[in-house]
mmCIF file of N, CA and C in Angstrom:
data_model
loop_
_atom_site.group_PDB
_atom_site.id
_atom_site.type_symbol
_atom_site.label_atom_id
_atom_site.label_comp_id
_atom_site.label_asym_id
_atom_site.label_seq_id
_atom_site.Cartn_x
_atom_site.Cartn_y
_atom_site.Cartn_z
ATOM 1 N N UNK A 1 0.953 -1.116 0.033
ATOM 2 C CA UNK A 1 -0.116 0.211 0.091
ATOM 3 C C UNK A 1 0.856 1.407 0.176
ATOM 4 N N UNK A 2 1.025 1.887 -0.958
ATOM 5 C CA UNK A 2 1.926 2.878 -1.014
ATOM 6 C C UNK A 2 1.302 4.041 -0.235
ATOM 7 N N UNK A 3 2.328 4.959 0.276
ATOM 8 C CA UNK A 3 1.980 6.001 1.207
ATOM 9 C C UNK A 3 1.402 5.705 2.495
ATOM 10 N N UNK A 4 1.054 4.275 2.792
ATOM 11 C CA UNK A 4 0.946 4.144 4.304
ATOM 12 C C UNK A 4 1.914 4.382 5.088
ATOM 13 N N UNK A 5 1.491 4.757 6.407
ATOM 14 C CA UNK A 5 2.728 5.152 7.332
ATOM 15 C C UNK A 5 2.424 4.135 8.445
ATOM 16 N N UNK A 6 3.358 2.889 8.794
ATOM 17 C CA UNK A 6 3.119 2.137 9.707
ATOM 18 C C UNK A 6 3.356 2.970 11.068
ATOM 19 N N UNK A 7 2.801 2.415 12.186
ATOM 20 C CA UNK A 7 2.995 2.882 13.500
ATOM 21 C C UNK A 7 4.266 2.578 13.847
ATOM 22 N N UNK A 8 4.666 3.446 14.813
ATOM 23 C CA UNK A 8 6.163 3.171 15.557
ATOM 24 C C UNK A 8 6.192 2.456 16.625
ATOM 25 N N UNK A 9 7.175 1.715 16.702
ATOM 26 C CA UNK A 9 7.507 0.727 17.821
ATOM 27 C C UNK A 9 7.379 1.410 19.120
ATOM 28 N N UNK A 10 6.648 1.265 20.100
ATOM 29 C CA UNK A 10 6.185 2.112 21.440
ATOM 30 C C UNK A 10 4.868 2.724 21.240
ATOM 31 N N UNK A 11 4.389 2.930 20.020
ATOM 32 C CA UNK A 11 3.163 3.619 19.962
ATOM 33 C C UNK A 11 2.213 2.990 20.891
ATOM 34 N N UNK A 12 1.366 3.800 21.630
ATOM 35 C CA UNK A 12 0.455 3.176 22.460
ATOM 36 C C UNK A 12 -1.057 3.346 21.677
ATOM 37 N N UNK A 13 -1.831 2.414 21.938
ATOM 38 C CA UNK A 13 -3.426 2.632 21.280
ATOM 39 C C UNK A 13 -3.842 3.567 22.242
ATOM 40 N N UNK A 14 -5.130 4.299 21.594
ATOM 41 C CA UNK A 14 -6.020 5.013 22.568
ATOM 42 C C UNK A 14 -6.695 3.861 23.762
ATOM 43 N N UNK A 15 -7.064 4.337 25.098
ATOM 44 C CA UNK A 15 -7.747 3.442 25.635
ATOM 45 C C UNK A 15 -9.238 3.341 24.958
ATOM 46 N N UNK A 16 -9.975 2.087 25.219
ATOM 47 C CA UNK A 16 -11.092 1.794 24.712
ATOM 48 C C UNK A 16 -11.852 1.177 25.989
ATOM 49 N N UNK A 17 -12.662 1.945 26.615
ATOM 50 C CA UNK A 17 -13.344 1.411 27.776
ATOM 51 C C UNK A 17 -14.743 0.583 27.221
ATOM 52 N N UNK A 18 -15.072 -0.509 28.034
ATOM 53 C CA UNK A 18 -15.975 -1.188 27.766
ATOM 54 C C UNK A 18 -16.458 -1.619 28.960
ATOM 55 N N UNK A 19 -17.919 -2.051 28.956
ATOM 56 C CA UNK A 19 -18.480 -2.580 30.184
ATOM 57 C C UNK A 19 -19.400 -1.089 30.920
ATOM 58 N N UNK A 20 -19.676 -1.227 32.154
ATOM 59 C CA UNK A 20 -19.186 -2.315 33.112
ATOM 60 C C UNK A 20 -20.427 -3.738 32.562
ATOM 61 N N UNK A 21 -19.873 -4.555 33.164
ATOM 62 C CA UNK A 21 -20.615 -5.959 32.857
ATOM 63 C C UNK A 21 -21.425 -6.179 33.876
ATOM 64 N N UNK A 22 -22.769 -6.276 33.426
ATOM 65 C CA UNK A 22 -23.936 -6.252 34.286
ATOM 66 C C UNK A 22 -24.101 -7.677 34.864
ATOM 67 N N UNK A 23 -24.183 -7.775 36.253
ATOM 68 C CA UNK A 23 -24.612 -8.898 36.743
ATOM 69 C C UNK A 23 -25.778 -9.685 36.487
ATOM 70 N N UNK A 24 -26.923 -8.994 36.336
ATOM 71 C CA UNK A 24 -27.995 -9.509 35.847
ATOM 72 C C UNK A 24 -28.003 -10.100 34.544
ATOM 73 N N UNK A 25 -27.243 -9.389 33.374
ATOM 74 C CA UNK A 25 -26.838 -9.894 32.141
ATOM 75 C C UNK A 25 -26.142 -11.434 32.222
ATOM 76 N N UNK A 26 -25.232 -11.378 33.081
ATOM 77 C CA UNK A 26 -24.660 -12.319 33.057
ATOM 78 C C UNK A 26 -25.131 -13.541 33.944
ATOM 79 N N UNK A 27 -25.886 -13.315 34.951
ATOM 80 C CA UNK A 27 -26.746 -14.181 35.581
ATOM 81 C C UNK A 27 -27.576 -15.007 34.644
ATOM 82 N N UNK A 28 -28.480 -14.361 33.523
ATOM 83 C CA UNK A 28 -29.070 -14.570 32.720
ATOM 84 C C UNK A 28 -28.397 -15.378 31.660
ATOM 85 N N UNK A 29 -27.221 -15.193 31.310
ATOM 86 C CA UNK A 29 -26.365 -16.140 30.354
ATOM 87 C C UNK A 29 -26.240 -17.531 31.004
ATOM 88 N N UNK A 30 -25.699 -17.288 32.298
ATOM 89 C CA UNK A 30 -25.192 -18.407 32.751
ATOM 90 C C UNK A 30 -26.263 -19.399 32.960
ATOM 91 N N UNK A 31 -27.797 -19.022 33.430
ATOM 92 C CA UNK A 31 -28.820 -19.614 33.208
ATOM 93 C C UNK A 31 -29.083 -20.201 32.377
ATOM 94 N N UNK A 32 -29.000 -19.540 31.135
ATOM 95 C CA UNK A 32 -29.437 -20.042 29.961
ATOM 96 C C UNK A 32 -28.505 -21.263 29.211
ATOM 97 N N UNK A 33 -27.361 -20.812 29.290
ATOM 98 C CA UNK A 33 -26.133 -21.705 28.877
ATOM 99 C C UNK A 33 -25.664 -22.650 29.813
ATOM 100 N N UNK A 34 -25.823 -22.543 31.113
ATOM 101 C CA UNK A 34 -25.154 -23.333 32.055
ATOM 102 C C UNK A 34 -23.714 -23.059 32.110
ATOM 103 N N UNK A 35 -23.236 -21.837 31.679
ATOM 104 C CA UNK A 35 -21.825 -21.392 31.770
ATOM 105 C C UNK A 35 -21.903 -20.448 32.624
ATOM 106 N N UNK A 36 -21.243 -20.671 34.041
ATOM 107 C CA UNK A 36 -21.176 -19.439 34.877
ATOM 108 C C UNK A 36 -19.973 -18.824 35.143
ATOM 109 N N UNK A 37 -19.078 -19.050 34.148
ATOM 110 C CA UNK A 37 -17.670 -18.770 34.030
ATOM 111 C C UNK A 37 -17.774 -16.962 33.966
ATOM 112 N N UNK A 38 -17.151 -16.358 34.873
ATOM 113 C CA UNK A 38 -17.238 -14.962 34.880
ATOM 114 C C UNK A 38 -16.343 -14.182 33.603
ATOM 115 N N UNK A 39 -15.683 -14.768 33.103
ATOM 116 C CA UNK A 39 -14.979 -14.507 31.808
ATOM 117 C C UNK A 39 -15.758 -14.199 30.653
ATOM 118 N N UNK A 40 -16.773 -14.980 30.724
ATOM 119 C CA UNK A 40 -17.946 -15.078 29.682
ATOM 120 C C UNK A 40 -19.031 -13.909 29.681
ATOM 121 N N UNK A 41 -19.303 -13.275 28.249
ATOM 122 C CA UNK A 41 -20.235 -12.278 28.301
ATOM 123 C C UNK A 41 -21.405 -12.728 27.423
ATOM 124 N N UNK A 42 -22.528 -12.053 27.914
ATOM 125 C CA UNK A 42 -23.578 -12.578 27.132
ATOM 126 C C UNK A 42 -23.692 -11.858 25.565
ATOM 127 N N UNK A 43 -24.369 -12.356 24.890
ATOM 128 C CA UNK A 43 -24.766 -12.019 23.368
ATOM 129 C C UNK A 43 -24.883 -10.574 23.269
ATOM 130 N N UNK A 44 -25.957 -10.116 23.991
ATOM 131 C CA UNK A 44 -26.266 -8.689 23.914
ATOM 132 C C UNK A 44 -25.136 -7.886 24.187
ATOM 133 N N UNK A 45 -24.347 -8.180 25.117
ATOM 134 C CA UNK A 45 -23.001 -7.321 25.310
ATOM 135 C C UNK A 45 -21.990 -7.429 24.238
ATOM 136 N N UNK A 46 -21.749 -8.656 23.820
ATOM 137 C CA UNK A 46 -20.943 -8.955 22.539
ATOM 138 C C UNK A 46 -21.295 -8.008 21.309
ATOM 139 N N UNK A 47 -22.417 -7.863 21.114
ATOM 140 C CA UNK A 47 -23.197 -7.308 20.004
ATOM 141 C C UNK A 47 -22.833 -5.665 20.165
ATOM 142 N N UNK A 48 -22.916 -5.067 21.646
ATOM 143 C CA UNK A 48 -22.608 -4.061 22.097
ATOM 144 C C UNK A 48 -21.256 -3.447 21.756
ATOM 145 N N UNK A 49 -20.376 -4.415 21.766
ATOM 146 C CA UNK A 49 -18.995 -4.159 21.594
ATOM 147 C C UNK A 49 -18.442 -4.405 20.098
ATOM 148 N N UNK A 50 -19.566 -4.525 19.259
ATOM 149 C CA UNK A 50 -19.129 -4.833 17.878
ATOM 150 C C UNK A 50 -19.037 -6.035 17.231
ATOM 151 N N UNK A 51 -19.598 -7.012 18.175
ATOM 152 C CA UNK A 51 -19.455 -8.678 17.513
ATOM 153 C C UNK A 51 -20.861 -8.989 17.265
ATOM 154 N N UNK A 52 -21.345 -9.379 16.023
ATOM 155 C CA UNK A 52 -22.762 -9.616 15.777
ATOM 156 C C UNK A 52 -22.964 -10.935 16.661
ATOM 157 N N UNK A 53 -22.178 -11.766 16.619
ATOM 158 C CA UNK A 53 -22.312 -13.265 17.400
ATOM 159 C C UNK A 53 -20.962 -13.329 18.145
ATOM 160 N N UNK A 54 -20.918 -13.459 19.405
ATOM 161 C CA UNK A 54 -19.847 -13.734 20.305
ATOM 162 C C UNK A 54 -19.259 -14.629 19.939
ATOM 163 N N UNK A 55 -17.945 -14.907 20.005
ATOM 164 C CA UNK A 55 -16.988 -16.438 19.812
ATOM 165 C C UNK A 55 -17.272 -17.123 21.266
ATOM 166 N N UNK A 56 -17.041 -18.360 21.033
ATOM 167 C CA UNK A 56 -17.368 -19.290 22.245
ATOM 168 C C UNK A 56 -16.314 -19.381 23.142
ATOM 169 N N UNK A 57 -16.548 -19.925 24.386
ATOM 170 C CA UNK A 57 -15.891 -19.921 25.572
ATOM 171 C C UNK A 57 -15.356 -18.690 26.090
ATOM 172 N N UNK A 58 -14.016 -18.722 26.873
ATOM 173 C CA UNK A 58 -13.371 -17.567 27.298
ATOM 174 C C UNK A 58 -13.077 -16.569 26.138
ATOM 175 N N UNK A 59 -13.273 -16.554 25.002
ATOM 176 C CA UNK A 59 -12.711 -15.549 23.886
ATOM 177 C C UNK A 59 -13.643 -14.258 23.776
ATOM 178 N N UNK A 60 -14.706 -14.487 24.616
ATOM 179 C CA UNK A 60 -15.814 -13.477 24.417
ATOM 180 C C UNK A 60 -15.258 -11.800 24.495
ATOM 181 N N UNK A 61 -14.654 -11.929 25.795
ATOM 182 C CA UNK A 61 -13.829 -10.675 26.219
ATOM 183 C C UNK A 61 -12.606 -10.251 25.371
ATOM 184 N N UNK A 62 -11.851 -11.178 24.760
ATOM 185 C CA UNK A 62 -10.954 -11.091 23.999
ATOM 186 C C UNK A 62 -11.518 -10.616 22.464
ATOM 187 N N UNK A 63 -12.632 -10.681 22.228
ATOM 188 C CA UNK A 63 -13.227 -10.427 20.910
ATOM 189 C C UNK A 63 -13.519 -8.991 21.037
ATOM 190 N N UNK A 64 -13.395 -8.238 22.191
ATOM 191 C CA UNK A 64 -13.795 -6.763 22.205
ATOM 192 C C UNK A 64 -12.354 -6.180 21.543
ATOM 193 N N UNK A 65 -11.059 -6.654 21.521
ATOM 194 C CA UNK A 65 -9.959 -6.009 21.036
ATOM 195 C C UNK A 65 -10.077 -5.787 19.306
ATOM 196 N N UNK A 66 -11.126 -6.638 18.809
ATOM 197 C CA UNK A 66 -11.247 -6.388 17.209
ATOM 198 C C UNK A 66 -11.633 -5.157 16.826
ATOM 199 N N UNK A 67 -12.791 -4.762 17.406
ATOM 200 C CA UNK A 67 -13.206 -3.389 17.132
ATOM 201 C C UNK A 67 -12.232 -2.180 17.450
ATOM 202 N N UNK A 68 -11.599 -2.429 18.832
ATOM 203 C CA UNK A 68 -10.734 -1.389 18.942
ATOM 204 C C UNK A 68 -9.401 -1.379 18.098
ATOM 205 N N UNK A 69 -9.009 -2.440 17.561
ATOM 206 C CA UNK A 69 -7.967 -2.497 16.589
ATOM 207 C C UNK A 69 -8.555 -1.886 15.370
ATOM 208 N N UNK A 70 -9.593 -2.279 14.719
ATOM 209 C CA UNK A 70 -10.202 -1.784 13.554
ATOM 210 C C UNK A 70 -10.496 -0.163 13.649
ATOM 211 N N UNK A 71 -10.703 0.384 14.703
ATOM 212 C CA UNK A 71 -10.833 1.627 14.642
ATOM 213 C C UNK A 71 -9.715 2.484 14.875
ATOM 214 N N UNK A 72 -8.812 1.816 15.513
ATOM 215 C CA UNK A 72 -7.396 2.435 15.357
ATOM 216 C C UNK A 72 -6.738 2.703 14.193
ATOM 217 N N UNK A 73 -6.561 1.725 13.370
ATOM 218 C CA UNK A 73 -6.149 1.794 12.154
ATOM 219 C C UNK A 73 -6.895 0.951 10.844
ATOM 220 N N UNK A 74 -7.742 1.709 10.367
ATOM 221 C CA UNK A 74 -8.698 1.123 9.287
ATOM 222 C C UNK A 74 -8.006 0.776 8.071
ATOM 223 N N UNK A 75 -6.642 1.208 8.044
ATOM 224 C CA UNK A 75 -5.911 0.750 6.805
ATOM 225 C C UNK A 75 -4.970 -0.668 6.942
ATOM 226 N N UNK A 76 -4.976 -1.077 8.226
ATOM 227 C CA UNK A 76 -4.697 -2.301 8.698
ATOM 228 C C UNK A 76 -5.535 -3.505 8.823
ATOM 229 N N UNK A 77 -5.075 -4.793 8.305
ATOM 230 C CA UNK A 77 -5.811 -5.984 8.539
ATOM 231 C C UNK A 77 -5.210 -6.652 9.914
ATOM 232 N N UNK A 78 -6.388 -7.193 10.448
ATOM 233 C CA UNK A 78 -6.183 -8.059 11.575
ATOM 234 C C UNK A 78 -5.826 -9.298 11.232
ATOM 235 N N UNK A 79 -4.715 -9.756 11.143
ATOM 236 C CA UNK A 79 -4.359 -11.068 10.911
ATOM 237 C C UNK A 79 -4.310 -12.272 11.829
ATOM 238 N N UNK A 80 -4.124 -11.829 13.205
ATOM 239 C CA UNK A 80 -3.837 -12.769 14.278
ATOM 240 C C UNK A 80 -4.391 -12.080 15.318
ATOM 241 N N UNK A 81 -5.188 -12.679 16.310
ATOM 242 C CA UNK A 81 -5.449 -12.309 17.675
ATOM 243 C C UNK A 81 -5.443 -13.394 18.735
ATOM 244 N N UNK A 82 -4.582 -13.368 19.578
ATOM 245 C CA UNK A 82 -4.584 -14.337 20.625
ATOM 246 C C UNK A 82 -4.454 -13.689 21.992
ATOM 247 N N UNK A 83 -4.783 -14.377 22.874
ATOM 248 C CA UNK A 83 -4.559 -13.987 24.394
ATOM 249 C C UNK A 83 -4.686 -14.799 25.553
ATOM 250 N N UNK A 84 -4.417 -14.517 26.649
ATOM 251 C CA UNK A 84 -4.382 -15.388 27.962
ATOM 252 C C UNK A 84 -5.107 -14.751 29.012
ATOM 253 N N UNK A 85 -5.936 -15.292 29.666
ATOM 254 C CA UNK A 85 -6.784 -14.709 30.844
ATOM 255 C C UNK A 85 -6.190 -14.724 31.941
ATOM 256 N N UNK A 86 -5.657 -13.666 32.685
ATOM 257 C CA UNK A 86 -4.884 -13.327 33.576
ATOM 258 C C UNK A 86 -5.957 -13.679 34.807
ATOM 259 N N UNK A 87 -6.807 -13.046 34.858
ATOM 260 C CA UNK A 87 -7.751 -12.957 36.037
ATOM 261 C C UNK A 87 -9.314 -12.759 35.467
ATOM 262 N N UNK A 88 -10.137 -12.900 36.195
ATOM 263 C CA UNK A 88 -11.414 -12.924 35.580
ATOM 264 C C UNK A 88 -12.019 -11.141 35.836
ATOM 265 N N UNK A 89 -12.874 -10.717 34.949
ATOM 266 C CA UNK A 89 -13.425 -9.632 35.211
ATOM 267 C C UNK A 89 -14.601 -9.673 35.982
ATOM 268 N N UNK A 90 -14.616 -9.036 37.161
ATOM 269 C CA UNK A 90 -15.623 -9.047 38.149
ATOM 270 C C UNK A 90 -16.958 -8.432 37.509
ATOM 271 N N UNK A 91 -17.902 -8.920 38.155
ATOM 272 C CA UNK A 91 -19.309 -8.407 37.707
ATOM 273 C C UNK A 91 -19.526 -7.282 38.088
ATOM 274 N N UNK A 92 -19.884 -6.350 37.039
ATOM 275 C CA UNK A 92 -20.169 -4.859 37.614
ATOM 276 C C UNK A 92 -18.904 -4.220 37.190
ATOM 277 N N UNK A 93 -18.060 -4.743 36.842
ATOM 278 C CA UNK A 93 -16.648 -3.919 36.438
ATOM 279 C C UNK A 93 -16.696 -3.447 34.998
ATOM 280 N N UNK A 94 -16.188 -2.347 35.115
ATOM 281 C CA UNK A 94 -15.686 -1.626 33.685
ATOM 282 C C UNK A 94 -14.302 -2.109 33.530
ATOM 283 N N UNK A 95 -14.220 -2.434 32.113
ATOM 284 C CA UNK A 95 -12.760 -2.829 31.748
ATOM 285 C C UNK A 95 -12.281 -1.761 30.289
ATOM 286 N N UNK A 96 -10.863 -1.376 30.443
ATOM 287 C CA UNK A 96 -10.452 -0.501 29.519
ATOM 288 C C UNK A 96 -9.367 -1.379 28.660
ATOM 289 N N UNK A 97 -9.694 -1.328 27.372
ATOM 290 C CA UNK A 97 -8.655 -1.831 26.727
ATOM 291 C C UNK A 97 -7.634 -0.967 26.078
ATOM 292 N N UNK A 98 -6.260 -1.683 26.323
ATOM 293 C CA UNK A 98 -5.186 -0.782 25.680
ATOM 294 C C UNK A 98 -4.171 -1.696 24.902
ATOM 295 N N UNK A 99 -3.313 -1.003 24.429
ATOM 296 C CA UNK A 99 -2.197 -2.022 23.814
ATOM 297 C C UNK A 99 -0.903 -0.990 23.325
ATOM 298 N N UNK A 100 0.134 -1.454 22.790
ATOM 299 C CA UNK A 100 1.379 -0.931 22.566
ATOM 300 C C UNK A 100 2.166 -1.842 21.480
ATOM 301 N N UNK A 101 2.492 -1.144 20.384
ATOM 302 C CA UNK A 101 3.449 -1.713 19.332
ATOM 303 C C UNK A 101 4.643 -2.016 19.676
ATOM 304 N N UNK A 102 4.710 -3.243 19.402
ATOM 305 C CA UNK A 102 6.383 -4.061 19.772
ATOM 306 C C UNK A 102 6.939 -4.004 18.700
ATOM 307 N N UNK A 103 6.599 -4.516 17.306
ATOM 308 C CA UNK A 103 7.285 -4.371 16.284
ATOM 309 C C UNK A 103 6.504 -3.963 14.969
ATOM 310 N N UNK A 104 7.334 -3.341 14.250
ATOM 311 C CA UNK A 104 6.431 -2.566 13.035
ATOM 312 C C UNK A 104 7.163 -2.722 11.799
ATOM 313 N N UNK A 105 7.032 -3.418 10.703
ATOM 314 C CA UNK A 105 7.788 -3.465 9.359
ATOM 315 C C UNK A 105 6.793 -3.557 8.418
ATOM 316 N N UNK A 106 7.022 -3.347 7.108
ATOM 317 C CA UNK A 106 5.917 -3.331 6.123
ATOM 318 C C UNK A 106 5.940 -5.003 5.688
ATOM 319 N N UNK A 107 7.369 -5.717 5.746
ATOM 320 C CA UNK A 107 7.179 -7.225 5.534
ATOM 321 C C UNK A 107 6.443 -8.050 6.512
ATOM 322 N N UNK A 108 6.738 -7.753 7.859
ATOM 323 C CA UNK A 108 6.367 -8.475 8.787
ATOM 324 C C UNK A 108 4.756 -8.032 9.759
ATOM 325 N N UNK A 109 4.556 -6.905 9.335
ATOM 326 C CA UNK A 109 3.306 -6.362 9.968
ATOM 327 C C UNK A 109 3.629 -5.701 11.257
ATOM 328 N N UNK A 110 2.654 -5.326 11.867
ATOM 329 C CA UNK A 110 2.532 -4.586 13.140
ATOM 330 C C UNK A 110 2.152 -5.465 14.260
ATOM 331 N N UNK A 111 3.287 -5.952 15.054
ATOM 332 C CA UNK A 111 3.096 -7.101 16.371
ATOM 333 C C UNK A 111 2.617 -5.915 17.303
ATOM 334 N N UNK A 112 1.324 -6.321 18.168
ATOM 335 C CA UNK A 112 1.014 -5.640 19.258
ATOM 336 C C UNK A 112 0.729 -6.267 20.927
ATOM 337 N N UNK A 113 1.202 -5.988 21.470
ATOM 338 C CA UNK A 113 0.638 -6.282 22.891
ATOM 339 C C UNK A 113 -0.426 -5.639 23.582
ATOM 340 N N UNK A 114 -1.500 -6.363 23.598
ATOM 341 C CA UNK A 114 -2.764 -5.998 24.516
ATOM 342 C C UNK A 114 -2.936 -6.225 25.726
ATOM 343 N N UNK A 115 -3.772 -5.273 26.348
ATOM 344 C CA UNK A 115 -4.161 -5.569 27.848
ATOM 345 C C UNK A 115 -5.573 -5.103 27.858
ATOM 346 N N UNK A 116 -6.041 -5.665 28.944
ATOM 347 C CA UNK A 116 -7.176 -5.184 29.455
ATOM 348 C C UNK A 116 -7.400 -4.987 30.927
ATOM 349 N N UNK A 117 -7.384 -3.887 31.495
ATOM 350 C CA UNK A 117 -7.369 -3.513 32.898
ATOM 351 C C UNK A 117 -8.810 -3.303 33.366
ATOM 352 N N UNK A 118 -9.052 -4.109 34.833
ATOM 353 C CA UNK A 118 -10.061 -3.948 35.442
ATOM 354 C C UNK A 118 -9.966 -2.549 36.006
ATOM 355 N N UNK A 119 -10.920 -1.929 36.876
ATOM 356 C CA UNK A 119 -11.261 -0.541 37.116
ATOM 357 C C UNK A 119 -9.843 -0.413 38.270
ATOM 358 N N UNK A 120 -9.725 -1.109 39.054
ATOM 359 C CA UNK A 120 -8.783 -1.169 40.091
ATOM 360 C C UNK A 120 -7.637 -2.424 40.044
ATOM 361 N N UNK A 121 -7.406 -3.169 39.137
ATOM 362 C CA UNK A 121 -6.528 -4.376 39.239
ATOM 363 C C UNK A 121 -5.645 -4.197 38.276
ATOM 364 N N UNK A 122 -4.919 -5.251 38.351
ATOM 365 C CA UNK A 122 -3.772 -5.604 37.174
ATOM 366 C C UNK A 122 -4.463 -6.094 35.864
ATOM 367 N N UNK A 123 -4.204 -6.242 34.816
ATOM 368 C CA UNK A 123 -4.753 -6.808 33.669
ATOM 369 C C UNK A 123 -5.256 -7.914 33.603
ATOM 370 N N UNK A 124 -6.724 -8.043 33.326
ATOM 371 C CA UNK A 124 -7.409 -9.538 33.247
ATOM 372 C C UNK A 124 -7.205 -9.898 32.064
ATOM 373 N N UNK A 125 -6.483 -9.495 30.926
ATOM 374 C CA UNK A 125 -6.195 -10.253 29.706
ATOM 375 C C UNK A 125 -4.861 -9.660 29.344
ATOM 376 N N UNK A 126 -3.763 -10.601 28.719
ATOM 377 C CA UNK A 126 -2.547 -10.201 28.103
ATOM 378 C C UNK A 126 -2.775 -10.838 26.821
ATOM 379 N N UNK A 127 -2.807 -9.906 25.768
ATOM 380 C CA UNK A 127 -3.025 -10.633 24.312
ATOM 381 C C UNK A 127 -1.796 -10.207 23.334
ATOM 382 N N UNK A 128 -2.282 -10.775 22.435
ATOM 383 C CA UNK A 128 -1.116 -10.187 21.233
ATOM 384 C C UNK A 128 -2.116 -10.349 19.765
ATOM 385 N N UNK A 129 -1.882 -9.393 19.116
ATOM 386 C CA UNK A 129 -2.409 -9.320 17.697
ATOM 387 C C UNK A 129 -1.411 -8.710 16.583
ATOM 388 N N UNK A 130 -1.431 -9.485 15.503
ATOM 389 C CA UNK A 130 -0.515 -9.146 14.451
ATOM 390 C C UNK A 130 -1.402 -8.266 13.358
ATOM 391 N N UNK A 131 -1.232 -7.159 12.893
ATOM 392 C CA UNK A 131 -1.894 -6.624 11.907
ATOM 393 C C UNK A 131 -1.142 -6.412 10.711
ATOM 394 N N UNK A 132 -1.684 -6.453 9.506
ATOM 395 C CA UNK A 132 -0.748 -6.434 8.243
ATOM 396 C C UNK A 132 -1.440 -5.419 7.356
ATOM 397 N N UNK A 133 -0.591 -4.866 6.476
ATOM 398 C CA UNK A 133 -0.872 -3.869 5.289
ATOM 399 C C UNK A 133 -1.930 -4.957 4.451
ATOM 400 N N UNK A 134 -2.959 -4.530 3.564
ATOM 401 C CA UNK A 134 -3.596 -5.343 2.897
ATOM 402 C C UNK A 134 -2.941 -5.935 1.506
ATOM 403 N N UNK A 135 -3.110 -6.883 1.457
ATOM 404 C CA UNK A 135 -2.375 -7.517 0.357
ATOM 405 C C UNK A 135 -3.252 -6.893 -1.327
ATOM 406 N N UNK A 136 -2.569 -6.799 -2.314
ATOM 407 C CA UNK A 136 -3.323 -6.704 -3.494
ATOM 408 C C UNK A 136 -3.747 -7.800 -4.051
ATOM 409 N N UNK A 137 -5.214 -7.895 -4.329
ATOM 410 C CA UNK A 137 -5.663 -9.212 -5.013
ATOM 411 C C UNK A 137 -5.461 -9.040 -6.426
ATOM 412 N N UNK A 138 -4.962 -10.164 -7.095
ATOM 413 C CA UNK A 138 -4.454 -10.296 -8.622
ATOM 414 C C UNK A 138 -5.632 -11.003 -9.266
ATOM 415 N N UNK A 139 -6.077 -10.614 -10.595
ATOM 416 C CA UNK A 139 -7.103 -11.343 -11.183
ATOM 417 C C UNK A 139 -6.481 -12.575 -11.724
#
């Protein structure tokens, strides 16, 4: 992509607040699904943070990073997103997503470290994303 400026190493992404995660919605989700894990969000909340249908298992909260990354750089394509849950997000707690560029090159793409902070705690998620410049489609 000609003229595209890749982000600099060390660049911080703008904070992206989500939640708070309503206890009634999580209780209804647990009753309907049999899944009482506090890391999992209900379908309505997943839609509210930009996902038409939430991913399964503990990846629902991780899914919130996709719209954040898309809003940050519309000229980059999200090639990979992975994360590790450090601690659960408590019911009623708001979360702030953030990130920082660790590597940036036209050939290898942009590698980011992602964090999700609770209101008064260490990160609940530590994730990684790889974003790349769009590839030209050849006929």
